[in-house]
């Protein structure tokens, strides 16, 4: 081992620490301009990033809120599409039909609705319908799913689904999201 066994060397009475090798002995002095800048920052209200004073313009503007609502409306449209397929499938399996009829309606009706949606209503479809006719067909499919829920004695769910679908389609028309 290479340890020194003798006493530690003593330092002189001069300054120690950061800046000890500077000519002023480590005592940096700020000029008056820097002090004024620091004082101005300290007097600034709500200077933290992302904060604003009550009298200043709000960071959240109307456009941001509208864009957020548009994204939520688009997500709601997707959830309605999935709920439509589930409710049509549930109606197909519901009731006093034979086993074969239950399987054919329970799987065939959602498949038929998905094919119609994919051909005429999908965003990248070659046969995509126009704004009014596409939204009308989508609303008809949604109302058909609401009727299927009503037939299966889920009245409150059917009414909620129908009202949500109508509001969603109206907002899609107003915001030109088609």
Short mmCIF file of C-alpha atoms in Angstrom, two decimals:
data_model
loop_
_atom_site.label_atom_id
_atom_site.label_comp_id
_atom_site.label_asym_id
_atom_site.label_seq_id
_atom_site.Cartn_x
_atom_site.Cartn_y
_atom_site.Cartn_z
CA UNK A 1 0.00 0.00 0.00
CA UNK A 2 1.20 3.46 -0.85
CA UNK A 3 -0.10 5.39 2.12
CA UNK A 4 1.77 8.23 3.61
CA UNK A 5 2.41 7.64 7.21
CA UNK A 6 3.53 11.11 8.07
CA UNK A 7 1.47 14.13 9.10
CA UNK A 8 -0.64 15.95 6.53
CA UNK A 9 0.86 19.01 4.94
CA UNK A 10 -0.51 22.27 6.41
CA UNK A 11 -2.02 24.93 4.26
CA UNK A 12 -1.18 28.54 4.60
CA UNK A 13 -3.48 31.19 6.07
CA UNK A 14 -4.79 32.22 2.56
CA UNK A 15 -8.27 31.63 1.13
CA UNK A 16 -9.54 28.14 0.49
CA UNK A 17 -12.30 26.77 -1.73
CA UNK A 18 -13.56 27.73 -5.18
CA UNK A 19 -11.86 30.66 -6.76
CA UNK A 20 -8.93 30.60 -4.33
CA UNK A 21 -6.51 30.96 -7.21
CA UNK A 22 -8.14 34.16 -8.52
CA UNK A 23 -6.39 37.49 -7.99
CA UNK A 24 -9.12 38.79 -5.68
CA UNK A 25 -8.77 35.77 -3.43
CA UNK A 26 -12.07 34.11 -4.36
CA UNK A 27 -14.26 37.07 -3.52
CA UNK A 28 -16.08 37.80 -6.75
CA UNK A 29 -17.89 41.10 -6.95
CA UNK A 30 -20.98 41.71 -9.00
CA UNK A 31 -21.28 44.83 -10.99
CA UNK A 32 -24.26 47.12 -10.48
CA UNK A 33 -26.00 46.00 -13.71
CA UNK A 34 -26.09 42.38 -12.60
CA UNK A 35 -27.52 43.37 -9.23
CA UNK A 36 -30.26 45.42 -10.89
CA UNK A 37 -31.17 42.47 -13.12
CA UNK A 38 -31.45 40.15 -10.13
CA UNK A 39 -33.59 42.67 -8.26
CA UNK A 40 -35.88 43.10 -11.28
CA UNK A 41 -36.40 39.35 -11.52
CA UNK A 42 -37.25 39.18 -7.84
CA UNK A 43 -39.90 41.89 -8.19
CA UNK A 44 -41.57 40.24 -11.21
CA UNK A 45 -44.94 38.69 -10.21
CA UNK A 46 -45.47 34.98 -10.84
CA UNK A 47 -42.16 34.59 -12.62
CA UNK A 48 -42.26 30.81 -12.51
CA UNK A 49 -42.42 29.11 -15.93
CA UNK A 50 -45.94 28.27 -17.00
CA UNK A 51 -47.55 30.71 -14.59
CA UNK A 52 -49.09 34.05 -15.38
CA UNK A 53 -50.31 37.00 -13.41
CA UNK A 54 -54.09 37.48 -13.18
CA UNK A 55 -53.98 40.65 -15.26
CA UNK A 56 -51.97 39.03 -18.07
CA UNK A 57 -53.48 37.08 -20.96
CA UNK A 58 -54.36 33.51 -20.12
CA UNK A 59 -52.12 30.78 -21.50
CA UNK A 60 -55.14 28.61 -22.30
CA UNK A 61 -56.77 30.23 -25.26
CA UNK A 62 -60.13 29.52 -26.81
CA UNK A 63 -58.54 27.67 -29.74
CA UNK A 64 -56.86 25.22 -27.42
CA UNK A 65 -60.13 24.41 -25.65
CA UNK A 66 -61.96 23.97 -28.96
CA UNK A 67 -59.23 21.70 -30.32
CA UNK A 68 -59.36 19.61 -27.15
CA UNK A 69 -63.14 19.26 -27.45
CA UNK A 70 -62.75 18.22 -31.09
CA UNK A 71 -60.32 15.47 -30.10
CA UNK A 72 -62.69 14.30 -27.37
CA UNK A 73 -65.57 14.28 -29.88
CA UNK A 74 -63.54 12.18 -32.30
CA UNK A 75 -62.73 9.72 -29.52
CA UNK A 76 -66.41 9.61 -28.58
CA UNK A 77 -67.28 8.76 -32.20
CA UNK A 78 -64.89 5.80 -32.04
CA UNK A 79 -66.40 4.60 -28.75
CA UNK A 80 -69.88 4.90 -30.27
CA UNK A 81 -68.79 2.77 -33.24
CA UNK A 82 -67.54 0.03 -30.93
CA UNK A 83 -70.67 0.24 -28.77
CA UNK A 84 -72.80 -0.05 -31.91
CA UNK A 85 -71.10 -3.32 -32.85
CA UNK A 86 -71.48 -4.69 -29.32
CA UNK A 87 -75.16 -3.76 -29.05
CA UNK A 88 -75.98 -5.28 -32.44
CA UNK A 89 -74.19 -8.48 -31.43
CA UNK A 90 -75.97 -8.55 -28.09
CA UNK A 91 -79.34 -8.18 -29.82
CA UNK A 92 -78.46 -11.05 -32.15
CA UNK A 93 -77.85 -13.42 -29.25
CA UNK A 94 -80.86 -12.18 -27.26
CA UNK A 95 -84.29 -13.77 -27.34
CA UNK A 96 -86.03 -17.06 -28.07
CA UNK A 97 -84.42 -17.83 -31.40
CA UNK A 98 -82.84 -21.11 -32.35
CA UNK A 99 -79.16 -21.61 -31.65
CA UNK A 100 -78.23 -21.25 -35.31
CA UNK A 101 -80.22 -18.05 -35.66
CA UNK A 102 -78.57 -16.61 -32.55
CA UNK A 103 -75.10 -17.32 -33.92
CA UNK A 104 -75.91 -16.01 -37.39
CA UNK A 105 -77.51 -12.80 -36.11
CA UNK A 106 -75.10 -12.36 -33.19
CA UNK A 107 -72.03 -12.49 -35.42
CA UNK A 108 -73.50 -11.58 -38.80
CA UNK A 109 -75.21 -8.31 -37.90
CA UNK A 110 -72.11 -6.66 -36.35
CA UNK A 111 -70.05 -7.96 -39.26
CA UNK A 112 -72.51 -6.47 -41.77
CA UNK A 113 -72.47 -3.13 -39.92
CA UNK A 114 -68.65 -3.16 -39.87
CA UNK A 115 -68.51 -3.87 -43.62
CA UNK A 116 -70.99 -1.06 -44.38
CA UNK A 117 -68.98 1.29 -42.14
CA UNK A 118 -65.71 0.27 -43.77
CA UNK A 119 -66.99 0.76 -47.31
CA UNK A 120 -68.94 4.00 -46.95
CA UNK A 121 -67.80 5.72 -43.76
CA UNK A 122 -64.13 4.86 -43.18
CA UNK A 123 -61.78 7.87 -43.56
CA UNK A 124 -59.60 6.25 -46.26
CA UNK A 125 -62.38 4.44 -48.11
CA UNK A 126 -62.58 4.80 -51.90
CA UNK A 127 -66.40 4.96 -51.73
CA UNK A 128 -66.63 7.34 -48.78
CA UNK A 129 -69.89 9.26 -48.67
CA UNK A 130 -70.10 13.04 -48.48
CA UNK A 131 -70.51 15.10 -45.34
CA UNK A 132 -74.30 15.07 -44.99
CA UNK A 133 -75.02 11.62 -46.40
CA UNK A 134 -72.16 10.00 -44.47
CA UNK A 135 -73.26 11.47 -41.17
CA UNK A 136 -76.85 10.50 -41.92
CA UNK A 137 -75.85 6.88 -42.58
CA UNK A 138 -73.72 6.82 -39.42
CA UNK A 139 -76.62 8.23 -37.41
CA UNK A 140 -78.97 5.59 -38.87
CA UNK A 141 -76.56 2.83 -37.83
CA UNK A 142 -76.26 4.32 -34.34
CA UNK A 143 -80.04 4.62 -34.00
CA UNK A 144 -80.43 1.02 -35.21
CA UNK A 145 -78.06 -0.02 -32.41
CA UNK A 146 -80.09 2.07 -29.93
CA UNK A 147 -83.26 0.31 -31.14
CA UNK A 148 -81.54 -3.03 -30.59
CA UNK A 149 -80.72 -1.99 -27.02
CA UNK A 150 -84.32 -0.86 -26.52
CA UNK A 151 -85.59 -4.22 -27.81
CA UNK A 152 -83.38 -6.04 -25.30
CA UNK A 153 -85.05 -4.01 -22.50
CA UNK A 154 -82.11 -1.71 -21.78
CA UNK A 155 -84.23 1.42 -22.12
CA UNK A 156 -82.04 3.90 -20.27
CA UNK A 157 -78.93 2.68 -22.07
CA UNK A 158 -80.73 2.92 -25.42
CA UNK A 159 -81.91 6.49 -24.82
CA UNK A 160 -78.45 7.55 -23.58
CA UNK A 161 -76.80 5.94 -26.60
CA UNK A 162 -79.22 7.60 -29.03
CA UNK A 163 -78.83 11.08 -27.49
CA UNK A 164 -75.04 10.76 -27.37
CA UNK A 165 -74.97 9.67 -31.01
CA UNK A 166 -77.15 12.60 -32.11
CA UNK A 167 -75.02 15.14 -30.21
CA UNK A 168 -71.84 13.58 -31.57
CA UNK A 169 -73.02 13.71 -35.18
CA UNK A 170 -74.26 17.31 -34.83
CA UNK A 171 -70.88 18.38 -33.44
CA UNK A 172 -69.08 16.55 -36.24
CA UNK A 173 -71.18 18.49 -38.75
CA UNK A 174 -70.67 21.84 -36.99
CA UNK A 175 -66.91 21.43 -36.54
CA UNK A 176 -66.52 19.94 -40.04
CA UNK A 177 -64.70 16.88 -38.74
CA UNK A 178 -65.90 14.64 -41.57
#
